[in-house]
Coordinates of N, CA, C and O in Angstrom, one line a residue:
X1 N 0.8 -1.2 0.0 CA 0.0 0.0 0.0 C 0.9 1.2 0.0 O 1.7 1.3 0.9
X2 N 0.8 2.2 -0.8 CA 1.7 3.7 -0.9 C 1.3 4.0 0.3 O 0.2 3.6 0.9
X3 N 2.2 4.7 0.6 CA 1.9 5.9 2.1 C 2.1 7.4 1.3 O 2.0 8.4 2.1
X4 N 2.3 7.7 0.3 CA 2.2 8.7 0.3 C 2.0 8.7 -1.5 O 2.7 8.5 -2.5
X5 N 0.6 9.3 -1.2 CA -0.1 9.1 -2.6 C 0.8 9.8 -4.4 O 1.3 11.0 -4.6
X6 N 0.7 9.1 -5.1 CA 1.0 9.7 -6.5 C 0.1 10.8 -6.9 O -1.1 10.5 -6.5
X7 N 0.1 11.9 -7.5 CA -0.4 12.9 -7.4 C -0.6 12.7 -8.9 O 0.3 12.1 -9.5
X8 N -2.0 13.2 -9.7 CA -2.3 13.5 -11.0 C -1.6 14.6 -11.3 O -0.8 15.0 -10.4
X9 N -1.6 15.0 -12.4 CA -1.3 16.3 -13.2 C -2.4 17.0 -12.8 O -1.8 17.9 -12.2
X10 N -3.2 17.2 -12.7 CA -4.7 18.3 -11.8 C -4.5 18.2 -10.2 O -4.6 19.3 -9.6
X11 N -4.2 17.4 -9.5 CA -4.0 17.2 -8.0 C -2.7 17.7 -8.4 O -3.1 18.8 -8.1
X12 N -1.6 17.9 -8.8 CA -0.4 18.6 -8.4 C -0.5 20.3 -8.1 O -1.2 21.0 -8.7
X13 N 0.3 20.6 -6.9 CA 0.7 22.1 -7.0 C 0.7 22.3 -8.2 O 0.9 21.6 -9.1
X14 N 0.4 24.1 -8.1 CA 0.8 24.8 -9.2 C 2.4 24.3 -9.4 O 2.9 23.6 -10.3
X15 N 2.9 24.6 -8.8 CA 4.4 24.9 -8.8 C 5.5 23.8 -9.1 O 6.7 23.8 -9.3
X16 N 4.4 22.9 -9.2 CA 4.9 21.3 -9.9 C 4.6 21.0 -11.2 O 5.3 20.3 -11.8
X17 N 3.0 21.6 -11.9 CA 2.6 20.8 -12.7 C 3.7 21.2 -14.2 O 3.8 20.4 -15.2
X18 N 4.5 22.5 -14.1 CA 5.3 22.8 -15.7 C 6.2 21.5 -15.5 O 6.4 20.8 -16.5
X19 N 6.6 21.4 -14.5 CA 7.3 20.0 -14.3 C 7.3 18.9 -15.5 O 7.8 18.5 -16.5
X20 N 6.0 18.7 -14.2 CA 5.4 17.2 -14.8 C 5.0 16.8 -16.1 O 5.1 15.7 -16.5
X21 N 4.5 18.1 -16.7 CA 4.1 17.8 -17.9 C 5.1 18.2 -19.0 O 4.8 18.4 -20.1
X22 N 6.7 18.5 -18.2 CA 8.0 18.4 -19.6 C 8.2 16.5 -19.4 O 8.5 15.7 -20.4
X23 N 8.0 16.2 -18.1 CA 8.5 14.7 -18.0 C 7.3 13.9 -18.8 O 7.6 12.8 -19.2
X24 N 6.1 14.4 -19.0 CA 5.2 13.7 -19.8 C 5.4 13.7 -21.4 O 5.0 13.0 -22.3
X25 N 6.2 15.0 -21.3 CA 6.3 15.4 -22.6 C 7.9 14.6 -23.4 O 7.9 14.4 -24.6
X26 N 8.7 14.5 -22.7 CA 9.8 13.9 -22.6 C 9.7 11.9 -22.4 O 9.9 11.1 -23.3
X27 N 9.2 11.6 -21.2 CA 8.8 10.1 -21.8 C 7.4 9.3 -21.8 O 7.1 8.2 -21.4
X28 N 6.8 10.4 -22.7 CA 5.5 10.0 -22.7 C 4.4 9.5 -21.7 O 3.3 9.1 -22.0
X29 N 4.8 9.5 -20.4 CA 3.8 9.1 -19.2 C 4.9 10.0 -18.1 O 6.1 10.4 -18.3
X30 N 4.0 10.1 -17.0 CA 4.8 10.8 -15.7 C 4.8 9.8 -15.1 O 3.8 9.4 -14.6
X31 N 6.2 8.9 -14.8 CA 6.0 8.1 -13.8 C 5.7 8.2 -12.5 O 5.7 9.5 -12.4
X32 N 5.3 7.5 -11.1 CA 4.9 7.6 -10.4 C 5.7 8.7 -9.2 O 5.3 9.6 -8.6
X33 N 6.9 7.9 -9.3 CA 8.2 8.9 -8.7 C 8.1 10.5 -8.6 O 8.3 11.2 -7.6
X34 N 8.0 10.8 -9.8 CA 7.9 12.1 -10.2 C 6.4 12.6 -9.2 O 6.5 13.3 -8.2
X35 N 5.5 12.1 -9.6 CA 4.1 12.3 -9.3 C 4.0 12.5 -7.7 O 3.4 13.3 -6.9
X36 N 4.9 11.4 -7.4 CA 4.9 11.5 -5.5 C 6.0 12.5 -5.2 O 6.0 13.1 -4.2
X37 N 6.9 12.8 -6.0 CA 7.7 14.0 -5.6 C 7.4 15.2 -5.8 O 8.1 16.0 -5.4
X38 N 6.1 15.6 -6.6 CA 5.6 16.8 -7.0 C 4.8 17.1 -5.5 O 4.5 18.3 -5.3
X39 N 4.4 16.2 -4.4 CA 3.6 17.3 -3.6 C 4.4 18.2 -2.8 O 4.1 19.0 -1.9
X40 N 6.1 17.9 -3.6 CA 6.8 19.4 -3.1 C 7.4 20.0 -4.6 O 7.9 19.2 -5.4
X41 N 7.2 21.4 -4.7 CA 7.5 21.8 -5.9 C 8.7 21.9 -5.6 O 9.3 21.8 -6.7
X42 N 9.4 22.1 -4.7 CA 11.0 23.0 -4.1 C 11.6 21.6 -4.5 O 12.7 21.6 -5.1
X43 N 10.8 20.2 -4.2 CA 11.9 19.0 -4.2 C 12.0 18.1 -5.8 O 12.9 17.5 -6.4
X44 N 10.7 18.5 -6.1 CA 10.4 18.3 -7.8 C 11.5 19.2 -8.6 O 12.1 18.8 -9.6
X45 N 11.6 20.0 -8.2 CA 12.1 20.8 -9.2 C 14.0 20.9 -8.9 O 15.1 21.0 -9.6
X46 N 13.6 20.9 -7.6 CA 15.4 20.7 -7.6 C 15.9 19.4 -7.7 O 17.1 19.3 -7.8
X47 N 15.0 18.1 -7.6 CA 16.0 17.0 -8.1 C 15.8 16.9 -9.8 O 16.4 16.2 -10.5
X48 N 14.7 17.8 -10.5 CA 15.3 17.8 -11.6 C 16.3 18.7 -12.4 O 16.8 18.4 -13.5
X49 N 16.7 19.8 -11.4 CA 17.5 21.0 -11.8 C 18.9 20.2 -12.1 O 19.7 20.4 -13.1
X50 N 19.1 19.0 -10.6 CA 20.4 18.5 -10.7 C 20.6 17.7 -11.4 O 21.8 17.4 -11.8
X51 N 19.2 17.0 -11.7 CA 19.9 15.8 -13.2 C 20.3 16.2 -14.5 O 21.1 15.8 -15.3
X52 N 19.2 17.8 -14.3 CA 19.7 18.1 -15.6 C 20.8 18.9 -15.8 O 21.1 19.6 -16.8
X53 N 21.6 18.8 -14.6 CA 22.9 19.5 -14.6 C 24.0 18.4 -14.9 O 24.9 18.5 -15.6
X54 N 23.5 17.3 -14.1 CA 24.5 16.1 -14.0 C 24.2 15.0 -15.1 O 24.6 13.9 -15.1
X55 N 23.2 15.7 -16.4 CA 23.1 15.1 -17.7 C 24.4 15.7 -18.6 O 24.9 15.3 -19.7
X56 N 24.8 16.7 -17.8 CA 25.8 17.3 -19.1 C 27.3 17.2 -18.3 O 28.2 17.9 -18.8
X57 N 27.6 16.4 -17.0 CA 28.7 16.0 -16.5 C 29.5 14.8 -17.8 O 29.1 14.4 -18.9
X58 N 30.7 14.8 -17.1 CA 31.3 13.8 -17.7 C 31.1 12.1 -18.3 O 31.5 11.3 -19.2
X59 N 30.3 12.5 -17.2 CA 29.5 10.6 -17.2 C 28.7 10.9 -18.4 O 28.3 12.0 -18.9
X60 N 28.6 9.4 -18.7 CA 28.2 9.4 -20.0 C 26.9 8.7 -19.7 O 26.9 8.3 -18.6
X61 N 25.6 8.4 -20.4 CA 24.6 8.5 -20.0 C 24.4 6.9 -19.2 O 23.8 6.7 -18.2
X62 N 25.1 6.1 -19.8 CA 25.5 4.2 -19.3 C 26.1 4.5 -18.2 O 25.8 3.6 -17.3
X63 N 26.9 5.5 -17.6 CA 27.2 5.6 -16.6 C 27.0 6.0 -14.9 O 27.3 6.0 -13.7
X64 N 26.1 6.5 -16.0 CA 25.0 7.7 -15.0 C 23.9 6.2 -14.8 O 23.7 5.9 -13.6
X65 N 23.5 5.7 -15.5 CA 22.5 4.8 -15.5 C 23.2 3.4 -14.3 O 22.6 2.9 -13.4
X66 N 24.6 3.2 -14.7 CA 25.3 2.2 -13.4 C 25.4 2.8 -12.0 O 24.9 2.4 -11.0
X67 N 25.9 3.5 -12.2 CA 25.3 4.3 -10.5 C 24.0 4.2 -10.3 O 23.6 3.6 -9.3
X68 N 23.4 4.8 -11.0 CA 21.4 4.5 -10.4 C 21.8 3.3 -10.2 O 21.7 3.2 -9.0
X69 N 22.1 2.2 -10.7 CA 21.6 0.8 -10.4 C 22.4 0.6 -9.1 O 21.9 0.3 -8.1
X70 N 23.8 0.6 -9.2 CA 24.3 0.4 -7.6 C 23.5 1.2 -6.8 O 22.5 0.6 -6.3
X71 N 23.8 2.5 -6.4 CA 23.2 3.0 -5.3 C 21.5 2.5 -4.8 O 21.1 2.6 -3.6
X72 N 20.9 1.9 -6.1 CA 19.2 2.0 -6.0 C 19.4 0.4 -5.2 O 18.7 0.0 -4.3
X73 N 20.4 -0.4 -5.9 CA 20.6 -1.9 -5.4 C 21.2 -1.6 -3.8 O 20.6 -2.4 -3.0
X74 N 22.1 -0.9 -3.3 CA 22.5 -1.0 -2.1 C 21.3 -0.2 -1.1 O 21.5 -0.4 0.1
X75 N 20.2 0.6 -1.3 CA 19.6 1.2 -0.9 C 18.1 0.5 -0.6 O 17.3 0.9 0.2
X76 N 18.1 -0.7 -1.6 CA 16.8 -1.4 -1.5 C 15.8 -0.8 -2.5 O 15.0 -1.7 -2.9
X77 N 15.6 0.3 -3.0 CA 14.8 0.6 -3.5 C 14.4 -0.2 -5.0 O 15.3 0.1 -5.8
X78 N 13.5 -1.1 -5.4 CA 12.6 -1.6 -6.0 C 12.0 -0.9 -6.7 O 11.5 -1.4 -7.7
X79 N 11.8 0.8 -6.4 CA 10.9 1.2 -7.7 C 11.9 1.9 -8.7 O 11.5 2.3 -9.8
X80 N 13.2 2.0 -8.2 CA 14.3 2.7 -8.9 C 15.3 1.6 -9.2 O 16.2 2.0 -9.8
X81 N 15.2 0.2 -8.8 CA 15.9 -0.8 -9.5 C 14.7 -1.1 -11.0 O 15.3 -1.1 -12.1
X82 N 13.4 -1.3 -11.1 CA 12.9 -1.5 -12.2 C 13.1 -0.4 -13.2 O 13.2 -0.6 -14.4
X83 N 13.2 1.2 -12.4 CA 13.1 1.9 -13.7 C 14.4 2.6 -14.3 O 14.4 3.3 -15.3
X84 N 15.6 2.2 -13.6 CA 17.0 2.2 -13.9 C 17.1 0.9 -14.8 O 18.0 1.2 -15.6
X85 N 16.9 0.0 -14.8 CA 16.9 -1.5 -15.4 C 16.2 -1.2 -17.0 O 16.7 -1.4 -18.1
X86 N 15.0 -0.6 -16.7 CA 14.6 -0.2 -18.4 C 15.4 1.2 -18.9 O 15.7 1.4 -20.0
X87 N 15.6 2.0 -18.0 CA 16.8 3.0 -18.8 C 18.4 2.5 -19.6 O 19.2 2.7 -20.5
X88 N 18.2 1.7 -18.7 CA 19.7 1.1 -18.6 C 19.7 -0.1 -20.2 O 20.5 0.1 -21.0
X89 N 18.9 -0.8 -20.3 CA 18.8 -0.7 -21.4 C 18.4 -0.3 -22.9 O 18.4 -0.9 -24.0
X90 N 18.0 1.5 -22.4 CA 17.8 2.3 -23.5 C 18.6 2.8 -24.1 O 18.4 3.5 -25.1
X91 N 20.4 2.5 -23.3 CA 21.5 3.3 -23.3 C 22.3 1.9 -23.5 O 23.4 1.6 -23.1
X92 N 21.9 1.7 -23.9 CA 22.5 -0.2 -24.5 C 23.6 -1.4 -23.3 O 24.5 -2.3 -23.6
X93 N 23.1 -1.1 -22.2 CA 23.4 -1.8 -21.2 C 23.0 -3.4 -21.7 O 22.2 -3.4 -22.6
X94 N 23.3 -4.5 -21.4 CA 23.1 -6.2 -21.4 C 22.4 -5.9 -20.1 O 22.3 -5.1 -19.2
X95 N 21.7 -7.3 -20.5 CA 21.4 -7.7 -18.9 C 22.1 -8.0 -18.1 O 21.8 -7.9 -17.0
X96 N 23.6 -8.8 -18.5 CA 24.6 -9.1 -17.5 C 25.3 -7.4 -17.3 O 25.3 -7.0 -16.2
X97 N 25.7 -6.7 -18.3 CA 26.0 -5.4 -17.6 C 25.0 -5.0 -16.3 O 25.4 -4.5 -15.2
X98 N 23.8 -5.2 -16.5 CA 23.2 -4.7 -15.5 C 23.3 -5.6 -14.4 O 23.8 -5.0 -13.4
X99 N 23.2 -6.6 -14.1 CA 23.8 -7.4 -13.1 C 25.0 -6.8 -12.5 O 25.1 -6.2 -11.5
X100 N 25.8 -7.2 -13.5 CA 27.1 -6.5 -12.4 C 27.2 -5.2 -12.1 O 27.7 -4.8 -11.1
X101 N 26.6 -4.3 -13.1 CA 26.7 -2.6 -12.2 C 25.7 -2.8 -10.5 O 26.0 -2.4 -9.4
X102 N 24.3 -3.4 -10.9 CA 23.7 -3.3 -9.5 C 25.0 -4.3 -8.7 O 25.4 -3.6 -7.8
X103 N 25.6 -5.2 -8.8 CA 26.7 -5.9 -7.9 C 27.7 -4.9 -7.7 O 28.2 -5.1 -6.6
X104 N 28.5 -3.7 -8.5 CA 29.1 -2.9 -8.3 C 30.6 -3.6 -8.6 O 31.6 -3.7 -7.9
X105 N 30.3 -4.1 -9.9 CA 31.8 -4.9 -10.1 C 31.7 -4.9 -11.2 O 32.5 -5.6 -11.8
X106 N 30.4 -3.9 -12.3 CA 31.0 -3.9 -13.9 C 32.1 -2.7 -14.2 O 32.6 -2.6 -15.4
X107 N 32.6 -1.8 -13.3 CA 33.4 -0.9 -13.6 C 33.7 -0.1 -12.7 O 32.8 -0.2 -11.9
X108 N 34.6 0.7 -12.3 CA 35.4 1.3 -11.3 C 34.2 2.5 -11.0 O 34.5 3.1 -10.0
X109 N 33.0 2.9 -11.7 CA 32.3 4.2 -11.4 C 31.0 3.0 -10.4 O 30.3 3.4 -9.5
X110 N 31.1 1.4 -10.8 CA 30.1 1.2 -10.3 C 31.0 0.7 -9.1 O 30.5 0.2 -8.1
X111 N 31.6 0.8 -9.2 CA 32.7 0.2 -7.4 C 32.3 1.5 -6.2 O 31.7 1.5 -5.1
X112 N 32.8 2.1 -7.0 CA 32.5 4.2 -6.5 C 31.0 4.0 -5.9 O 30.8 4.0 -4.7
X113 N 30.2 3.8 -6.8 CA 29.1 4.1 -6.3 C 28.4 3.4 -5.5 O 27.6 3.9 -4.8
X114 N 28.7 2.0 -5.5 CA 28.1 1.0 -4.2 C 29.1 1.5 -2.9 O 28.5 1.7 -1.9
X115 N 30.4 1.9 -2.9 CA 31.4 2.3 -1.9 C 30.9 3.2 -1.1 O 30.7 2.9 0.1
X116 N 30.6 4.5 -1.8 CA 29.6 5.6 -0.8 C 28.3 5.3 -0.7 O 27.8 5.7 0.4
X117 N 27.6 4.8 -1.4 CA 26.2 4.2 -0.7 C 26.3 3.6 0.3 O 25.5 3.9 1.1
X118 N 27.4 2.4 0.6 CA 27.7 1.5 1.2 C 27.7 2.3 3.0 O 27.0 2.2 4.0
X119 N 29.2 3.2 2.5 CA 30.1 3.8 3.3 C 28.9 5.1 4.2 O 28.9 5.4 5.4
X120 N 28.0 5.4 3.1 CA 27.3 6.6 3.6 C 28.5 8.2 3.4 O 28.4 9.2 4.0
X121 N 29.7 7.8 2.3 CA 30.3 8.8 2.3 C 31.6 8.5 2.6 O 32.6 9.0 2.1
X122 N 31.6 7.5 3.5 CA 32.5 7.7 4.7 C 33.9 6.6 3.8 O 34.1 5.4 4.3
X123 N 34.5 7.0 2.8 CA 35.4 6.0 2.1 C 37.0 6.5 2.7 O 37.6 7.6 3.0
X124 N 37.4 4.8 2.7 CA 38.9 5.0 3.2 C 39.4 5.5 2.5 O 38.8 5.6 1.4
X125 N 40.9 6.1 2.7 CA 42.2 6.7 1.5 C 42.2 5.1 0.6 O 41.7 5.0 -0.5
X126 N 42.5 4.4 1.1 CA 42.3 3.6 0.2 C 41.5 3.4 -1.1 O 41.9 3.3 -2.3
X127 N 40.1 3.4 -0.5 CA 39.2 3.5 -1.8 C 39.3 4.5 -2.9 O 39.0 4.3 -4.1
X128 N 39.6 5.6 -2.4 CA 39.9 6.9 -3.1 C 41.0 6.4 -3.7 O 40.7 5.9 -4.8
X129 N 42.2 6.4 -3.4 CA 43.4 5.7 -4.1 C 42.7 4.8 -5.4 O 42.9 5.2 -6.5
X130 N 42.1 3.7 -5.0 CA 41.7 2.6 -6.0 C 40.9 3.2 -7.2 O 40.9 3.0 -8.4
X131 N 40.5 3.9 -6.6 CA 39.2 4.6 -7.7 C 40.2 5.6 -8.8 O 39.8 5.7 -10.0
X132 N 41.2 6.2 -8.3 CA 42.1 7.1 -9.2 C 42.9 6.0 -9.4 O 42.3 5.7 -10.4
X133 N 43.9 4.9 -9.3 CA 44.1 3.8 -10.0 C 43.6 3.6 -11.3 O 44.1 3.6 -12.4
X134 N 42.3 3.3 -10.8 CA 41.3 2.5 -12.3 C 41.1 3.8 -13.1 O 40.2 3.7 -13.9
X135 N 41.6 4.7 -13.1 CA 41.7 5.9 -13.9 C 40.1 6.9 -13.7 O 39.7 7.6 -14.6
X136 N 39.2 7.0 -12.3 CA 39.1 8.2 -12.2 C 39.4 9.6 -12.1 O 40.3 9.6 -11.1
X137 N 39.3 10.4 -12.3 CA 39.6 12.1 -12.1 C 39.1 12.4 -10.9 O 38.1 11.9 -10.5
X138 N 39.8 13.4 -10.2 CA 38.8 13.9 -9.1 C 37.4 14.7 -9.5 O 36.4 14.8 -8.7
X139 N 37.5 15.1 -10.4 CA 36.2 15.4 -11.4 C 35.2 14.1 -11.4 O 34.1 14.0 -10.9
X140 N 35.8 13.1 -12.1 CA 34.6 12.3 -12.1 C 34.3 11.5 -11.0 O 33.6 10.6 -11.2
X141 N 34.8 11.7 -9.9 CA 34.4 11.1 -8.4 C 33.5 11.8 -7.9 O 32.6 11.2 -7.3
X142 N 33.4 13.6 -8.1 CA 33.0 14.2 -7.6 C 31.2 13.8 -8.5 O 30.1 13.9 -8.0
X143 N 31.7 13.5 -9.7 CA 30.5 13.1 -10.6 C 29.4 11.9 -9.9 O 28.2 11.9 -10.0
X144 N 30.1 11.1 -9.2 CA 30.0 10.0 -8.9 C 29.2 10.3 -7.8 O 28.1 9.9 -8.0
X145 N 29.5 10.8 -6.9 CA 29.2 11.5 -5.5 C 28.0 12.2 -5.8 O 26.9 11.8 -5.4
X146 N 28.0 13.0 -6.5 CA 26.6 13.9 -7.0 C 25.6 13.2 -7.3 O 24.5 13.5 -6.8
X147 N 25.8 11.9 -8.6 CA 24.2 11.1 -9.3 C 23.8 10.0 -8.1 O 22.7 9.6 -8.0
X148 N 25.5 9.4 -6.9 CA 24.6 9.2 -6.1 C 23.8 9.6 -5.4 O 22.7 9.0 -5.4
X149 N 23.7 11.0 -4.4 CA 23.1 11.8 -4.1 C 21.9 11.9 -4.4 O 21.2 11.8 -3.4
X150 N 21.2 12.1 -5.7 CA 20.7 12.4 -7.0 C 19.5 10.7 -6.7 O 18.3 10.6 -6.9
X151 N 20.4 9.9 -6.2 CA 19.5 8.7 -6.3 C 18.7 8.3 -5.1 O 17.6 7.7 -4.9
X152 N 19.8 9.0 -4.3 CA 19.4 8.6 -2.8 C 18.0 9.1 -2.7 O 17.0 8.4 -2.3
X153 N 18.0 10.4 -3.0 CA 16.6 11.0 -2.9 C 15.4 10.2 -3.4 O 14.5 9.8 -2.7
X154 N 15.5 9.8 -5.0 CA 14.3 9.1 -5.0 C 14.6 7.5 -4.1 O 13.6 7.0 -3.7
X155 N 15.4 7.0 -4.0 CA 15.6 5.8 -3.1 C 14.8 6.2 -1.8 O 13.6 5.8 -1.6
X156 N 15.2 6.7 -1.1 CA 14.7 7.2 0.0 C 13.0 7.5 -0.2 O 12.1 7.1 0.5
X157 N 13.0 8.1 -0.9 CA 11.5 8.6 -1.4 C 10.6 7.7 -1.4 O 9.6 7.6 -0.7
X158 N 11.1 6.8 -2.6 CA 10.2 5.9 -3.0 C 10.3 4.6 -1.9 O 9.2 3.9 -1.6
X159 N 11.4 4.2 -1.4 CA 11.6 3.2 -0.2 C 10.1 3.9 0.9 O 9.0 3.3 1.0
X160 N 10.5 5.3 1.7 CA 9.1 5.7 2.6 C 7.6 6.0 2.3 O 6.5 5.9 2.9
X161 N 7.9 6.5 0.9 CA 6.4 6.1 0.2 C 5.6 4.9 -0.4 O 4.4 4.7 -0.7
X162 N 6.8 4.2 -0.5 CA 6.1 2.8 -1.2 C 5.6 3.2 -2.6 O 4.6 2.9 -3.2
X163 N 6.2 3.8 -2.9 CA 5.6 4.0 -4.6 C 5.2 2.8 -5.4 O 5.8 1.8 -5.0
X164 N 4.2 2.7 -6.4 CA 3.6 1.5 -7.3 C 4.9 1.5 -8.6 O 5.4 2.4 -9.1
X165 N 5.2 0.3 -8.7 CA 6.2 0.4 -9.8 C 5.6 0.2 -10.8 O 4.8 -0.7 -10.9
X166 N 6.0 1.4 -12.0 CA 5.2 1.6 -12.8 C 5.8 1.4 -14.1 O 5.3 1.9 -15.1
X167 N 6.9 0.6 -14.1 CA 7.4 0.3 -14.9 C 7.4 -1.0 -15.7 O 7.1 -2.1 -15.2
X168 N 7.9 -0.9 -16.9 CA 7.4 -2.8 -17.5 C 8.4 -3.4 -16.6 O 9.5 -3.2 -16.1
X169 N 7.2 -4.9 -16.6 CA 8.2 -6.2 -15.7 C 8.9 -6.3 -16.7 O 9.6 -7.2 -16.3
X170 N 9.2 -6.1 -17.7 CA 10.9 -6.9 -18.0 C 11.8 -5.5 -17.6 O 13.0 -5.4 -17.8
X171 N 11.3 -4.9 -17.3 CA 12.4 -3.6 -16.1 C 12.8 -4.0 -14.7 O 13.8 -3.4 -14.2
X172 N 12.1 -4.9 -14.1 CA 12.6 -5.5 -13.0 C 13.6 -6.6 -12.7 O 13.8 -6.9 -11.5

């Protein structure tokens, strides 16, 4: 059962609906996520301000999509493992790619990102070392750091709301 209801496009704040209806207009339905994060406009709008800042980061869009899957996999969240799983292969991910980025062992950005999900932040010198090893930049850690961030929110969100997953089962 949701605990905290998905909002229509007419039930949304004013201050949400230009939102909702670029994300309607962009992938043809508002997913649920969205919908439950519009009953704040300040939170709608600024976790879209930051994707769409951390769309034009270094990470490349498969990259961005392996982080969602670690972080969403070490966080539990279920409504952001199904709809990272269908992104992930819109951006030409395998299904074994996707396996191992949610396991955090298809590449040094998905190591990164299970590490501070893991860590809560809190990464040894070590790990930092390993991560510039496998040829991160301090730029793209910081990249790394941010889309987790970026996930946590809807993880968190949709983990205390119970959001309906609204995505195709072969996304799960």
């Amino acid at each position: 059962m949701t605990r905290i209801t998905a909002l229509s496009l007419d039930q949304a704040p004013a201050g949400s609906r230009t939102a909702l209806e670029g994300i309607q207009k962009g992938l043809g339905f508002i997913p649920n996520a969205f919908r439950t994060l519009a009953h704040s406009p300040a939170a709608l709008n600024g976790y879209l301000g930051l994707a769409q800042a951390l769309g034009k980061s270094s990470l490349s869009a498969a990259e961005r999509e392996v982080v969602a899957l670690a972080t969403s996999q070490i966080n539990g969240c279920d409504y952001c493992l199904a709809a990272h799983n269908f992104f992930a292969t819109k951006v030409g991910l395998s299904d074994e790619a996707i396996s191992q980025a949610r396991k955090g062992t298809l590449s040094a950005v998905a190591t990164l990102a299970q590490q501070i999900t893991e860590s809560r932040g809190q990464l040894s010198d070590a790990q930092v070392a390993a991560a510039r090893e496998a040829g991160l930049t301090d730029s793209k850690i910081v990249e790394v750091i941010a889309q987790v961030t970026l996930l946590t929110l809807t993880n968190y969100l949709n983990n205390v709301a119970t959001t309906d997953i609204d995505f195709p089962p072969s996304a799960r």
